[in-house]
Coordinates of C-alpha atoms (C1' of nucleotides) in Angstrom, one line a residue:
Chain A
X486 CA 18.6 -28.8 -5.5
X487 CA 18.1 -25.4 -7.2
X488 CA 14.3 -25.9 -6.9
X489 CA 14.4 -26.4 -3.2
X490 CA 13.6 -22.8 -2.1
X491 CA 10.6 -22.9 -4.3
X492 CA 9.4 -26.2 -2.9
X493 CA 9.9 -24.9 0.6
X494 CA 8.0 -21.8 -0.2
X495 CA 5.0 -23.8 -1.4
X496 CA 5.1 -26.3 1.5
X497 CA 5.2 -23.4 4.1
X498 CA 1.7 -22.4 2.8
X499 CA 0.0 -25.4 1.2
X500 CA 0.6 -29.1 0.8
X501 CA 2.0 -30.7 -2.2
X502 CA 1.4 -34.2 -3.3
X503 CA 4.5 -36.2 -4.5
X504 CA 3.2 -35.8 -8.1
X505 CA 3.0 -32.1 -7.7
X506 CA 6.3 -31.7 -6.1
X507 CA 7.9 -33.8 -8.8
X508 CA 6.3 -31.6 -11.4
X509 CA 7.7 -28.5 -9.8
X510 CA 11.1 -30.0 -9.5
X511 CA 11.1 -30.9 -13.2
X512 CA 10.3 -27.3 -14.2
X513 CA 13.0 -26.2 -16.6
X514 CA 14.8 -23.4 -14.8
X515 CA 17.7 -21.3 -16.0
X516 CA 19.9 -20.5 -13.0
X517 CA 22.0 -17.4 -12.9
X518 CA 24.1 -15.5 -10.3
X519 CA 23.4 -11.8 -10.1
X520 CA 25.6 -9.2 -8.3
X521 CA 24.3 -6.8 -5.7
X522 CA 22.3 -3.8 -6.7
X523 CA 21.4 -5.0 -10.2
X524 CA 18.0 -5.0 -11.8
X525 CA 16.5 -8.3 -12.7
X526 CA 13.5 -6.9 -14.4
X527 CA 12.5 -3.3 -15.1
X528 CA 9.3 -1.4 -15.0
X529 CA 7.7 -1.4 -18.5
X530 CA 9.2 -4.7 -19.4
X531 CA 7.0 -7.3 -21.1
X532 CA 8.8 -10.5 -19.9
X533 CA 8.2 -13.9 -21.4
X534 CA 9.5 -15.6 -18.3
X535 CA 9.3 -15.2 -14.6
X536 CA 12.0 -15.8 -12.0
X537 CA 12.3 -17.4 -8.6
X538 CA 14.7 -15.9 -6.1
X539 CA 16.8 -18.9 -5.0
X540 CA 19.5 -17.3 -2.8
X541 CA 20.0 -13.8 -1.5
X542 CA 17.7 -10.8 -1.1
X543 CA 15.9 -8.7 -3.7
X544 CA 13.4 -5.9 -3.6
X545 CA 10.5 -4.6 -5.7
X546 CA 10.4 -0.9 -6.3
X547 CA 9.1 1.9 -8.5
X548 CA 10.9 5.1 -9.6
X549 CA 8.7 8.2 -9.5
X550 CA 8.9 11.2 -11.8
X551 CA 10.0 13.2 -8.8
X552 CA 13.2 11.1 -8.7
X553 CA 12.2 9.3 -5.5
X554 CA 12.4 5.5 -5.4
X555 CA 9.8 3.6 -3.4
X556 CA 10.6 0.1 -2.3
X557 CA 7.4 -1.9 -1.9
X558 CA 8.6 -5.3 -1.0
X559 CA 11.7 -7.2 0.1
X560 CA 12.0 -10.7 -1.2
X561 CA 13.3 -13.9 0.4
X562 CA 14.5 -17.1 -1.1
X563 CA 11.6 -19.0 -2.7
X564 CA 9.7 -15.8 -3.8
X565 CA 8.6 -15.4 -7.4
X566 CA 8.6 -11.6 -7.4
X567 CA 7.3 -11.1 -11.0
X568 CA 4.9 -14.0 -11.2
X569 CA 2.2 -11.5 -12.2
X570 CA 3.8 -11.1 -15.6
X571 CA 2.3 -14.5 -16.4
X572 CA -1.1 -12.7 -16.7
X573 CA -0.2 -9.0 -17.0
X574 CA 2.1 -8.3 -19.9
X575 CA 3.0 -4.8 -18.8
X576 CA 5.2 -4.8 -15.7
X577 CA 4.4 -1.9 -13.3
X578 CA 7.5 -2.3 -11.1
X579 CA 11.2 -3.1 -11.2
X580 CA 12.9 -5.9 -9.2
X581 CA 16.5 -5.4 -8.2
X582 CA 18.9 -7.4 -6.1
X583 CA 19.9 -6.1 -2.6
X584 CA 22.9 -8.3 -2.1
X585 CA 24.3 -10.9 -4.4
X586 CA 21.6 -13.3 -5.5
X587 CA 20.9 -16.5 -7.4
X588 CA 17.8 -16.5 -9.5
X589 CA 16.1 -19.2 -11.6
X590 CA 14.2 -18.1 -14.7
X591 CA 11.2 -20.1 -15.8
X592 CA 9.5 -19.6 -19.1
X593 CA 5.9 -18.6 -19.0
X594 CA 5.1 -21.4 -21.4
X595 CA 6.3 -24.0 -18.8
X596 CA 4.4 -22.3 -16.0
X597 CA 1.3 -22.3 -18.2
X598 CA 1.7 -26.0 -18.9
X599 CA 2.2 -26.9 -15.2
X600 CA -0.9 -24.8 -14.4
X601 CA -3.0 -26.6 -16.9
X602 CA -1.8 -30.1 -15.9
X603 CA -1.9 -29.4 -12.1
X604 CA -4.8 -27.2 -11.2
X605 CA -3.8 -27.3 -7.6
X606 CA -0.5 -25.8 -8.5
X607 CA -2.3 -23.1 -10.4
X608 CA -4.4 -22.4 -7.4
X609 CA -1.3 -22.5 -5.2
X610 CA 0.4 -19.9 -7.4
X611 CA -2.7 -17.8 -7.4
X612 CA -2.6 -18.1 -3.6
X613 CA 1.0 -16.9 -3.5
X614 CA 0.0 -13.8 -5.5
X615 CA -2.9 -13.2 -3.1
X616 CA -0.5 -13.5 -0.1
X617 CA 1.7 -10.9 -1.8
X618 CA -1.3 -8.6 -1.9
X619 CA -1.8 -9.1 1.8
X620 CA 1.8 -8.0 2.4
X621 CA 1.2 -4.9 0.2
X622 CA -1.8 -4.0 2.2
X623 CA 0.2 -4.4 5.4
X624 CA 2.8 -2.0 3.9
X625 CA 0.0 0.5 3.1
X626 CA -1.1 0.5 6.7
X627 CA 2.5 0.8 7.8
X628 CA 3.3 3.8 5.6
X629 CA 0.0 5.5 6.1
X630 CA -0.7 5.1 9.8
X631 CA 2.5 4.6 11.8
X632 CA 5.3 6.8 12.7
X633 CA 8.9 6.1 11.9
X634 CA 10.0 3.9 14.8
X635 CA 6.9 1.8 14.7
X636 CA 7.1 1.5 10.9
X637 CA 10.7 0.3 11.1
X638 CA 9.9 -2.2 13.8
X639 CA 7.0 -3.6 11.7
X640 CA 9.3 -4.0 8.7
X641 CA 11.9 -5.7 10.7
X642 CA 9.4 -8.1 12.3
X643 CA 8.0 -9.0 8.8
X644 CA 11.5 -9.6 7.5
X645 CA 12.5 -11.8 10.4
X646 CA 9.3 -14.0 10.1
X647 CA 9.6 -14.4 6.3
X648 CA 13.3 -15.1 6.4
X649 CA 12.7 -17.6 9.1
X650 CA 10.1 -19.4 7.0
X651 CA 12.8 -19.4 4.3
X652 CA 15.2 -21.0 6.7
X653 CA 17.5 -18.0 6.9
X654 CA 17.3 -17.3 10.6
X655 CA 19.6 -18.7 13.3
X656 CA 19.3 -17.7 16.9
X657 CA 17.4 -14.6 16.0
X658 CA 20.1 -13.5 13.7
X659 CA 20.1 -13.3 9.9
X660 CA 22.0 -11.8 7.0
X661 CA 20.1 -8.9 5.5
X662 CA 22.4 -6.7 3.4
X663 CA 20.2 -3.6 3.1
X664 CA 21.7 -0.2 3.4
X665 CA 20.1 2.6 5.4
X666 CA 19.3 4.2 2.0
X667 CA 17.3 1.1 1.0
X668 CA 15.4 1.3 4.3
X669 CA 14.7 5.0 3.7
X670 CA 13.2 4.2 0.3
X671 CA 11.1 1.4 1.8
X672 CA 9.9 3.3 4.9
X673 CA 9.3 6.6 3.2
X674 CA 11.6 8.5 5.6
X675 CA 14.9 10.2 5.0
X676 CA 18.3 8.4 5.3
X677 CA 19.2 10.5 8.3
X678 CA 16.0 9.6 10.1
X679 CA 16.5 5.9 9.3
X680 CA 19.8 6.2 11.1
X681 CA 18.3 7.9 14.1
X682 CA 15.5 5.4 14.2
X683 CA 17.8 2.4 14.1
X684 CA 20.0 3.9 16.7
X685 CA 16.9 4.4 18.9
X686 CA 15.8 0.8 18.4
X687 CA 19.3 -0.4 19.2
X688 CA 19.6 1.8 22.3
X689 CA 16.3 0.5 23.5
X690 CA 17.7 -3.0 23.2
X691 CA 15.2 -4.2 20.6
X692 CA 17.5 -5.2 17.8
X693 CA 20.7 -4.3 16.0
X694 CA 21.4 -4.1 12.3
X695 CA 25.0 -3.8 11.5
X696 CA 27.2 -4.7 8.5
X697 CA 24.3 -6.6 6.9
X698 CA 23.5 -8.6 10.0
X699 CA 20.1 -8.2 11.7
X700 CA 19.9 -9.4 15.3
X701 CA 16.7 -9.4 17.2
X702 CA 17.3 -9.0 20.9
X703 CA 13.8 -8.4 22.3
X704 CA 11.2 -9.9 20.0
X705 CA 8.1 -9.2 22.2
X706 CA 8.8 -5.5 22.5
X707 CA 9.8 -5.2 18.8
X708 CA 6.5 -6.9 17.9
X709 CA 4.7 -4.6 20.2
X710 CA 6.3 -1.4 18.9
X711 CA 5.5 -2.5 15.3
X712 CA 2.0 -3.6 16.1
X713 CA 3.0 -6.8 14.3
X714 CA 0.9 -9.9 13.9
X715 CA 2.1 -12.6 11.5
X716 CA -1.4 -13.8 10.3
X717 CA -1.3 -11.8 7.1
X718 CA 1.7 -13.7 5.9
X719 CA -0.4 -16.9 5.9
X720 CA 2.4 -19.1 7.0
X721 CA 0.9 -22.4 8.3
X722 CA 3.4 -22.5 11.2
X723 CA 2.9 -19.7 13.6
X724 CA 6.3 -18.5 14.4
X725 CA 5.4 -17.5 18.0
X726 CA 4.6 -21.1 18.8
X727 CA 7.1 -22.9 16.7
X728 CA 10.1 -20.8 17.5
X729 CA 9.9 -20.1 21.2
X730 CA 13.4 -18.7 21.3
X731 CA 12.1 -15.5 19.6
X732 CA 9.7 -14.9 22.5
Chain B
X1119 CA -29.3 -7.0 -15.2
X1120 CA -27.6 -7.3 -11.8
X1121 CA -24.6 -9.1 -13.3
X1122 CA -23.9 -6.2 -15.7
X1123 CA -21.3 -4.3 -13.6
X1124 CA -19.4 -7.6 -13.3
X1125 CA -19.5 -8.3 -17.0
X1126 CA -18.5 -4.7 -17.7
X1127 CA -15.5 -5.0 -15.4
X1128 CA -14.4 -8.2 -17.2
X1129 CA -14.8 -6.7 -20.6
X1130 CA -12.8 -3.6 -19.7
X1131 CA -9.7 -5.8 -19.2
X1132 CA -10.1 -9.0 -21.1
X1133 CA -12.4 -10.5 -23.7
X1134 CA -15.3 -12.8 -23.0
X1135 CA -16.6 -15.4 -25.4
X1136 CA -20.5 -15.6 -25.5
X1137 CA -20.2 -18.9 -23.6
X1138 CA -18.2 -17.3 -20.9
X1139 CA -20.4 -14.3 -20.6
X1140 CA -23.5 -16.6 -20.3
X1141 CA -21.7 -18.6 -17.6
X1142 CA -21.0 -15.4 -15.6
X1143 CA -24.6 -14.2 -16.1
X1144 CA -25.9 -17.4 -14.8
X1145 CA -23.9 -17.3 -11.6
X1146 CA -26.3 -17.5 -8.6
X1147 CA -26.0 -14.2 -6.9
X1148 CA -27.8 -13.0 -3.8
X1149 CA -28.4 -9.3 -4.3
X1150 CA -28.7 -7.0 -1.2
X1151 CA -28.9 -3.3 -0.6
X1152 CA -26.6 -2.0 2.1
X1153 CA -26.8 1.4 3.8
X1154 CA -23.8 3.8 3.9
X1155 CA -21.0 3.2 6.4
X1156 CA -21.7 -0.4 7.1
X1157 CA -19.3 -3.3 7.0
X1158 CA -19.9 -6.0 4.4
X1159 CA -17.1 -8.2 5.7
X1160 CA -14.8 -7.8 8.6
X1161 CA -11.1 -8.5 9.2
X1162 CA -10.8 -12.0 10.7
X1163 CA -13.8 -13.4 8.9
X1164 CA -13.6 -16.7 7.1
X1165 CA -16.2 -16.1 4.5
X1166 CA -17.8 -18.9 2.4
X1167 CA -18.8 -16.5 -0.3
X1168 CA -17.5 -13.4 -2.0
X1169 CA -19.4 -10.4 -3.2
X1170 CA -19.4 -8.1 -6.2
X1171 CA -20.1 -4.4 -5.7
X1172 CA -23.0 -3.7 -8.1
X1173 CA -23.8 -0.1 -7.2
X1174 CA -22.3 2.5 -5.0
X1175 CA -18.9 2.9 -3.5
X1176 CA -17.1 0.8 -0.9
X1177 CA -13.6 0.8 0.6
X1178 CA -11.1 -1.8 2.0
X1179 CA -9.5 -0.9 5.3
X1180 CA -7.7 -2.2 8.3
X1181 CA -8.0 -1.0 11.9
X1182 CA -4.7 -0.8 13.7
X1183 CA -4.1 -1.4 17.4
X1184 CA -3.3 2.3 17.8
X1185 CA -6.9 3.1 16.9
X1186 CA -6.1 4.4 13.4
X1187 CA -8.0 3.3 10.4
X1188 CA -6.1 2.9 7.1
X1189 CA -8.2 2.7 4.0
X1190 CA -6.2 0.8 1.3
X1191 CA -8.7 0.8 -1.6
X1192 CA -11.8 2.5 -2.8
X1193 CA -14.1 0.2 -4.9
X1194 CA -16.2 0.9 -7.9
X1195 CA -19.2 -1.0 -9.3
X1196 CA -18.0 -4.3 -10.8
X1197 CA -15.2 -4.8 -8.2
X1198 CA -15.1 -8.1 -6.2
X1199 CA -13.3 -6.7 -3.2
X1200 CA -12.9 -10.0 -1.2
X1201 CA -12.3 -12.3 -4.1
X1202 CA -9.1 -13.4 -2.2
X1203 CA -11.2 -15.2 0.3
X1204 CA -11.7 -17.9 -2.4
X1205 CA -8.1 -19.0 -1.7
X1206 CA -7.2 -17.5 1.6
X1207 CA -9.6 -18.4 4.4
X1208 CA -8.4 -15.7 6.8
X1209 CA -9.5 -12.2 5.8
X1210 CA -6.8 -9.6 6.5
X1211 CA -9.0 -6.6 6.0
X1212 CA -12.5 -5.3 6.3
X1213 CA -14.7 -4.0 3.5
X1214 CA -17.2 -1.3 4.3
X1215 CA -19.6 0.8 2.3
X1216 CA -18.9 4.5 1.7
X1217 CA -22.3 5.5 0.4
X1218 CA -25.4 3.3 0.0
X1219 CA -24.6 0.2 -2.1
X1220 CA -26.0 -2.8 -3.8
X1221 CA -23.9 -5.9 -3.5
X1222 CA -24.2 -9.4 -4.9
X1223 CA -23.0 -12.3 -2.9
X1224 CA -21.6 -15.3 -4.8
X1225 CA -20.9 -18.7 -3.1
X1226 CA -17.4 -19.9 -3.3
X1227 CA -18.7 -23.2 -4.5
X1228 CA -20.2 -21.6 -7.5
X1229 CA -17.1 -19.6 -8.2
X1230 CA -15.0 -22.7 -7.9
X1231 CA -17.3 -24.5 -10.3
X1232 CA -17.1 -21.7 -12.9
X1233 CA -13.3 -21.6 -12.6
X1234 CA -13.1 -25.4 -13.2
X1235 CA -15.4 -25.3 -16.2
X1236 CA -14.0 -22.1 -17.7
X1237 CA -10.3 -21.9 -17.3
X1238 CA -10.2 -18.5 -19.0
X1239 CA -12.6 -17.2 -16.4
X1240 CA -10.3 -18.5 -13.7
X1241 CA -7.4 -16.8 -15.4
X1242 CA -9.4 -13.7 -15.7
X1243 CA -10.3 -13.6 -12.0
X1244 CA -6.6 -14.2 -11.2
X1245 CA -5.8 -11.3 -13.4
X1246 CA -8.3 -9.1 -11.6
X1247 CA -6.5 -9.9 -8.3
X1248 CA -3.2 -9.1 -9.9
X1249 CA -4.5 -5.8 -11.1
X1250 CA -5.6 -5.1 -7.5
X1251 CA -2.1 -5.8 -6.4
X1252 CA -0.8 -3.2 -9.0
X1253 CA -3.2 -0.7 -7.4
X1254 CA -1.9 -1.5 -3.9
X1255 CA 1.6 -0.9 -5.1
X1256 CA 0.6 2.4 -6.6
X1257 CA -0.8 3.3 -3.2
X1258 CA 2.4 2.3 -1.5
X1259 CA 4.3 4.7 -3.7
X1260 CA 1.7 7.4 -3.1
X1261 CA 1.9 7.1 0.7
X1262 CA 5.6 6.6 0.9
X1263 CA 7.0 9.1 -1.6
X1264 CA 4.6 12.0 -2.2
X1265 CA 3.5 14.9 -0.2
X1266 CA -0.1 15.7 0.7
X1267 CA -1.2 17.7 -2.4
X1268 CA 0.4 15.3 -4.8
X1269 CA -1.0 12.3 -2.9
X1270 CA -4.5 13.7 -3.0
X1271 CA -4.2 14.5 -6.7
X1272 CA -3.1 10.9 -7.5
X1273 CA -6.0 9.4 -5.6
X1274 CA -8.5 11.6 -7.3
X1275 CA -7.0 10.7 -10.7
X1276 CA -7.2 7.0 -10.0
X1277 CA -10.8 7.4 -8.8
X1278 CA -11.8 9.3 -11.9
X1279 CA -10.3 6.8 -14.3
X1280 CA -11.7 3.7 -12.5
X1281 CA -15.1 5.3 -12.1
X1282 CA -15.1 6.2 -15.8
X1283 CA -14.3 2.6 -16.7
X1284 CA -17.3 1.6 -14.6
X1285 CA -19.4 4.1 -16.5
X1286 CA -19.9 6.5 -13.6
X1287 CA -18.4 9.7 -15.1
X1288 CA -20.3 12.3 -17.0
X1289 CA -18.5 15.5 -18.2
X1290 CA -15.7 15.0 -15.8
X1291 CA -18.2 14.8 -13.0
X1292 CA -19.1 11.9 -10.7
X1293 CA -20.8 11.0 -7.5
X1294 CA -18.2 10.1 -4.9
X1295 CA -19.7 10.3 -1.4
X1296 CA -16.5 10.1 0.6
X1297 CA -16.1 12.4 3.7
X1298 CA -12.9 14.3 4.4
X1299 CA -12.4 11.9 7.3
X1300 CA -12.4 9.0 4.8
X1301 CA -9.8 10.7 2.7
X1302 CA -7.7 11.4 5.7
X1303 CA -7.7 7.6 6.5
X1304 CA -6.9 6.8 2.9
X1305 CA -4.1 9.4 2.4
X1306 CA -2.5 9.0 5.8
X1307 CA -2.9 12.7 6.7
X1308 CA -5.1 14.5 9.2
X1309 CA -8.7 15.6 8.6
X1310 CA -7.7 19.2 8.9
X1311 CA -4.9 18.8 6.4
X1312 CA -7.3 17.1 4.0
X1313 CA -9.5 20.1 4.1
X1314 CA -6.6 22.4 3.5
X1315 CA -5.3 20.3 0.6
X1316 CA -8.7 20.1 -1.1
X1317 CA -9.1 23.8 -0.7
X1318 CA -5.7 24.3 -2.3
X1319 CA -6.6 22.0 -5.2
X1320 CA -9.9 23.8 -5.7
X1321 CA -8.3 27.3 -5.5
X1322 CA -5.8 26.2 -8.0
X1323 CA -8.7 25.3 -10.3
X1324 CA -7.8 21.6 -10.6
X1325 CA -11.0 20.1 -9.2
X1326 CA -13.8 20.4 -6.7
X1327 CA -15.2 17.9 -4.3
X1328 CA -18.4 19.1 -2.6
X1329 CA -21.4 17.4 -1.3
X1330 CA -20.3 14.0 -2.6
X1331 CA -19.7 15.3 -6.2
X1332 CA -16.2 15.3 -7.6
X1333 CA -15.7 17.6 -10.6
X1334 CA -12.4 17.6 -12.5
X1335 CA -11.7 21.1 -14.0
X1336 CA -8.1 20.7 -15.1
X1337 CA -7.2 17.1 -15.9
X1338 CA -3.7 17.7 -17.3
X1339 CA -2.6 19.7 -14.3
X1340 CA -4.2 17.3 -11.9
X1341 CA -2.5 14.3 -13.5
X1342 CA 0.8 16.2 -13.5
X1343 CA 0.5 17.1 -9.8
X1344 CA -0.3 13.5 -8.9
X1345 CA 2.4 12.1 -11.3
X1346 CA -0.5 9.9 -12.5
X1347 CA -0.3 7.5 -15.4
X1348 CA -3.1 5.0 -15.9
X1349 CA -1.1 2.0 -17.2
X1350 CA -1.1 0.3 -13.8
X1351 CA -4.9 0.0 -13.9
X1352 CA -4.6 -2.3 -16.9
X1353 CA -7.7 -0.9 -18.6
X1354 CA -7.6 -1.8 -22.3
X1355 CA -8.9 1.6 -23.3
X1356 CA -6.5 4.4 -22.5
X1357 CA -8.7 7.1 -21.0
X1358 CA -6.5 9.9 -22.4
X1359 CA -7.2 8.8 -25.9
X1360 CA -10.8 7.5 -25.6
X1361 CA -12.1 10.4 -23.5
X1362 CA -10.6 13.6 -25.0
X1363 CA -12.9 15.8 -23.0
X1364 CA -10.7 15.1 -20.0
X1365 CA -7.7 16.6 -21.7
Chain C
dC1005 C1' 46.7 2.7 -0.4
dG1006 C1' 43.1 5.6 -1.9
dC1007 C1' 38.6 6.6 -3.4
dA1008 C1' 33.7 5.8 -3.1
dC1009 C1' 30.1 4.3 -0.5
dT1010 C1' 27.9 4.1 3.9
dC1011 C1' 27.1 5.6 8.4
dT1012 C1' 26.8 9.1 12.1
dT1013 C1' 25.9 13.4 14.5
dG1014 C1' 24.6 18.3 15.0
dA1015 C1' 21.9 22.6 13.7
dC1016 C1' 18.1 24.3 11.7
dC1017 C1' 13.7 24.3 9.1
dG1018 C1' 9.1 23.1 7.4
dA1019 C1' 5.1 20.1 6.2
dG1020 C1' 1.7 18.5 8.5
dA1021 C1' -0.3 17.2 13.3
dT1022 C1' -2.9 18.8 17.1
dC1023 C1' -6.1 21.7 19.6
dA1024 C1' -9.9 24.6 19.7
dA1025 C1' -13.7 27.0 18.1
dC1026 C1' -17.2 27.8 14.9
dA1027 C1' -20.1 27.1 10.5
dT1028 C1' -22.7 24.4 7.5
dT1029 C1' -25.2 20.4 6.1
dC1030 C1' -28.0 16.5 6.7
dG1031 C1' -30.9 13.1 8.6
dT1032 C1' -34.6 12.3 11.7
dG1033 C1' -38.8 12.7 14.2
dG1034 C1' -42.5 15.7 15.4
Chain D
dC852 C1' -42.5 21.1 6.4
dC853 C1' -39.9 22.5 10.1
dA854 C1' -36.7 22.1 14.2
dC855 C1' -33.0 20.2 16.2
dG856 C1' -29.0 17.4 17.1
dA857 C1' -25.2 15.0 15.0
dA858 C1' -22.1 14.7 11.5
dT859 C1' -19.2 17.1 8.5
dG860 C1' -16.6 20.9 6.9
dT861 C1' -13.7 25.3 7.8
dT862 C1' -10.3 28.3 9.9
dG863 C1' -6.6 30.0 13.0
dA864 C1' -2.8 29.2 16.4
dT865 C1' 0.7 26.4 18.0
dC866 C1' 3.6 22.4 18.2
dT867 C1' 6.4 18.4 16.6
dC868 C1' 8.2 14.8 13.9
dG869 C1' 10.9 14.2 10.5
dG870 C1' 13.4 16.7 6.4
dT871 C1' 17.3 19.2 4.8
dC872 C1' 22.0 20.8 5.0
dA873 C1' 26.6 20.1 6.3
dA874 C1' 30.6 17.9 7.9
dG875 C1' 33.2 14.1 9.5
dA876 C1' 34.1 9.1 10.5
dG877 C1' 34.1 4.3 9.2
dT878 C1' 34.4 0.6 6.0
dG879 C1' 35.4 -1.8 2.1
dC880 C1' 36.7 -2.7 -2.5
dG881 C1' 39.8 -2.1 -6.6

DNA sequence: CGCACTCTTGACCGAGATCAACATTCGTGG
DNA sequence: CCACGAATGTTGATCTCGGTCAAGAGTGCG
């Protein structure tokens, strides 16, 4: 059961043979619960294992000398946020929990073994890191070329689609325990302006984000405002067609 | 000879056995010269080959619906900017030349073959894409958390270190034919403000960028302003120690 | 029940955008 | 080799989005 989010993540993007799925399920994994707002790994670490996020929400961030924190990714169940440490010893970023989480640690040795024995799993993991890179590029465009409201809308759209692929969305509603301070660090705007921007989106009837619950009320206009298209997430099922209730 | 930039790129980050180097050198590669400001691949393409940048400078960018262009990476000789297309059919970005370039196209079939026969080359290529992701993360921090002057300084520092690793820097001077409009699209600020920012850096005696030539005149202060540390580039040789003239 | 965290709103400020005009450089064909 | 038009770079004036400061209101946890 603990491996399910990982399997789901794979299956949303590639196709596993029964052999491969069995191999993944038999990966030794040390499962641990982690409280909200804790670091799982820290910039500068040289981990000997990676971890899969099994439940809850986490984020990847960097602390700058100037004291600012920049969040560069939010993670959904099934993600393996520090998979890169398998090939790059020096970790360039920290990963922290947003709300309470369950994570599963997997030794690099076991990952290496499964990659050797199942080349298609190795290719699949590579693929996952390439999709992460697509998401990073989308964030670069978001931060560099959009203004605050559009930027927020794009982030929210991305979150909804990814959380949906992870099976966390019901009736356009999902649990997303980010604070406005977190959003400020992710969007590169001040906390005060996050508040004003969210108020504006809510008043316009696009969505609400209150007490950790995100509700989308007008998906088409939200998509439009955020110039959002889901292709870059490389999910085989296009949300727009498979989940008409969000249209 | 055409394969040299590629070999150099590998050797700067990993170690190739003679066998592996020979295999890379024997990769069939279709070499072509491309004029400045041309696209090599376009967003939405589904390429059947990747290409290595052999000479010149290129950039990865996305065009947004709003008409803005966001540049998300500048490439140096040895880079394989669209390596991801080996595993992700849909290309989420375009790659265009900045100045005149020489590129070498390599069929995916040949890449797949060399990955199968030389697992360490496969791992090395994966590693290269992971390093690209590190660079994207650094850009996210740059765009989200720094102001214009610091942002420009960081980009310039990154460019100098990467171009140096590619053997393109002499006496803190290198050819970098970007226009101020290109920099505006990369830094997420207006052309006018790029001009003012560069003027400011030049007046402060940190660097000059004129007629396609970048000259660093005060590396420590430039690094400091850009909060730049080169670890995230994962170059085995730390520039600060190996190239004391830049200190 | 009380303290700390989070959210909200208002007033004011400033980095950078936009608009406009002009200068310089470069590439091209005559 | 020169002339000319287009691309690029420069500078000033004005405007605006979003930052900063400040104070109060919820909310939730120990």
